Short mmCIF file of C-alpha atoms in Angstrom, two decimals:
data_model
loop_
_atom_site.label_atom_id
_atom_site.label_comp_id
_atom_site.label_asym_id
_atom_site.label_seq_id
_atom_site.Cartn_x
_atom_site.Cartn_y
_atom_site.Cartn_z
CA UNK T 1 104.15 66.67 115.15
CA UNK T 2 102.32 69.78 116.32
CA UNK T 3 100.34 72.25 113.79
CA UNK T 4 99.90 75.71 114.41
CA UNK T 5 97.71 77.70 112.77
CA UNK T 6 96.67 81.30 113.06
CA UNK T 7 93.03 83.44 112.07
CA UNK T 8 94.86 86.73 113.13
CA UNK T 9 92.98 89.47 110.37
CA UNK T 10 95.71 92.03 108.93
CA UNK T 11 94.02 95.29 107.88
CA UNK T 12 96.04 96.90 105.06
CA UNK T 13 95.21 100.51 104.44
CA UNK T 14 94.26 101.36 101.24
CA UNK T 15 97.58 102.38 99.19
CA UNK T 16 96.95 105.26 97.30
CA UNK T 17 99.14 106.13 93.67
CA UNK T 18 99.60 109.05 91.63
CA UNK T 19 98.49 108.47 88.06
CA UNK T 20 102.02 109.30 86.34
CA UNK T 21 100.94 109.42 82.80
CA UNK T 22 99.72 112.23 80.47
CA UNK T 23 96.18 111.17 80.15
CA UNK T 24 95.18 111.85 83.89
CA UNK T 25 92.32 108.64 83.34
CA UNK T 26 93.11 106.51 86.69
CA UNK T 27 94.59 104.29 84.96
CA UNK T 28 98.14 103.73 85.32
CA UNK T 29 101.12 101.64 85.25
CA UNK T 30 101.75 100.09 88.86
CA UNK T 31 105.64 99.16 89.88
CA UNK T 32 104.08 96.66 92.60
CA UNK T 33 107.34 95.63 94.17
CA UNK T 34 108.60 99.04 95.03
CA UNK T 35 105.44 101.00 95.19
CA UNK T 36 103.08 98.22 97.56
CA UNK T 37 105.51 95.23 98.38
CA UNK T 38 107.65 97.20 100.84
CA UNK T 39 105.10 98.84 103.08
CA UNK T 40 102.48 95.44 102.84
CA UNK T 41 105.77 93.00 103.67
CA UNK T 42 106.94 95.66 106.92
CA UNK T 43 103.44 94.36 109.25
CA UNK T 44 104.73 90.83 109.15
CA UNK T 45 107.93 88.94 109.81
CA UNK T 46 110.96 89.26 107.71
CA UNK T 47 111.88 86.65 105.13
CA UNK T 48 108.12 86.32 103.23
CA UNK T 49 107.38 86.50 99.78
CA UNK T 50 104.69 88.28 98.46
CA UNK T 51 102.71 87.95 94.76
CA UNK T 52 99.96 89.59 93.49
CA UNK T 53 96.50 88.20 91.89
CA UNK T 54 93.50 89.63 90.31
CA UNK T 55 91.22 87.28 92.21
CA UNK T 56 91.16 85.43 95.49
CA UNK T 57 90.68 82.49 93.88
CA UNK T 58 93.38 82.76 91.50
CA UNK T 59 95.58 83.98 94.71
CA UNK T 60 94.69 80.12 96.28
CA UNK T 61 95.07 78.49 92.96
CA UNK T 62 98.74 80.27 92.43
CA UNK T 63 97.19 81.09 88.62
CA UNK T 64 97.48 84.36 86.87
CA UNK T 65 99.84 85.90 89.01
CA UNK T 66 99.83 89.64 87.79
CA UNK T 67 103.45 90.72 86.75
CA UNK T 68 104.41 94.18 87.50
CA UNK T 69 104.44 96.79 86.49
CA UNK T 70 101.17 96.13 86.41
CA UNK T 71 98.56 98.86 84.40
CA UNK T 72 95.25 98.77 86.49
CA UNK T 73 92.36 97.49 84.71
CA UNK T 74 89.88 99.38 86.57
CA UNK T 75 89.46 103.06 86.50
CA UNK T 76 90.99 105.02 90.26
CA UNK T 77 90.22 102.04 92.23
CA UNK T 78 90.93 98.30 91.57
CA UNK T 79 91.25 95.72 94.09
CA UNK T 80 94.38 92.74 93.95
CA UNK T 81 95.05 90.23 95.93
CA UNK T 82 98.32 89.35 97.61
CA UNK T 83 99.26 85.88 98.74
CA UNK T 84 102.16 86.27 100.79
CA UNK T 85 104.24 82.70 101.72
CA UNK T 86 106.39 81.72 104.25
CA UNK T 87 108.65 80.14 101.38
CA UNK T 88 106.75 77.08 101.13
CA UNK T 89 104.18 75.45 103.30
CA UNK T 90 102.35 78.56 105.04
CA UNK T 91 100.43 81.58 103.10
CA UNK T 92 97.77 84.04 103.28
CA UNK T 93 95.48 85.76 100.83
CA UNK T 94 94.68 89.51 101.58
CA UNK T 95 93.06 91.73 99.60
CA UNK T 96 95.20 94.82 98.68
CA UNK T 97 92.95 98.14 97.52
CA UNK T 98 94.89 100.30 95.15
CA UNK T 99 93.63 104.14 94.63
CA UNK T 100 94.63 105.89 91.98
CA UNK T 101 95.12 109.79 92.17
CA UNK T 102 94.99 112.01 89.39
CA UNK T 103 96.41 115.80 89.53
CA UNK T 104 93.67 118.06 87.52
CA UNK T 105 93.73 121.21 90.07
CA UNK T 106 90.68 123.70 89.96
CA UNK T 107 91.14 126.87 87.65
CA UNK T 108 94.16 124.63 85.86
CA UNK T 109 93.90 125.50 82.18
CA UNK T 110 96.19 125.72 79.20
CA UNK T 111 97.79 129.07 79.27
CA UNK T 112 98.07 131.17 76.37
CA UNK T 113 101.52 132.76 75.47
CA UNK T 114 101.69 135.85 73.19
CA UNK T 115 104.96 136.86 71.96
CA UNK T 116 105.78 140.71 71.12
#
């Protein structure tokens, strides 16, 4: 039997979201597996799975797994974790930095209509 194991480190850009509610708060409702999953899965090999954790620890323990869409807890930044699997025997735990974006512009203010 031979065991391979690997220490390579994956840096994962922060991903960075629009805050597509009303209330323009940084807090918003997250659709992980189209908005994060796609672009985190494409630096590694085909075929893994990917779920998502509020806590490293929680990421080893396979507890709490956040369900998406997921609604941030933090205001414009919150950090996840993702444990991604090879399907059963192999995984890693990386931490996954979410920014959330909100659109207030400068000089952006409630026009005033008047009607003649």
């Amino acid at each position: 039997m031979t065991l391979s194991t690997s220490n390579n480190t994956v840096a994962i850009t922060p991903f960075a979201i629009c805050d597509g509610d009303v209330e323009q708060n940084g807090i918003t409702a997250i659709d992980l597996n189209n908005e994060i999953s796609p672009t985190l899965l494409s630096n590694f090999t085909p075929g893994l799975v990917v779920n998502y954790y509020p806590t490293e620890g929680d990421a080893r323990l396979q507890v709490n797994q956040i369900a998406s869409p997921y609604i941030n807890l933090t205001a414009f930044q919150e950090i996840i974790f993702a444990r991604i699997t090879d399907g059963v025997s192999c995984f890693g735990i990386i931490p996954i930095t979410i920014n959330i974006n909100t659109f207030v512009p400068t000089n952006f203010e409630n026009e005033t209509l008047f009607f003649m």
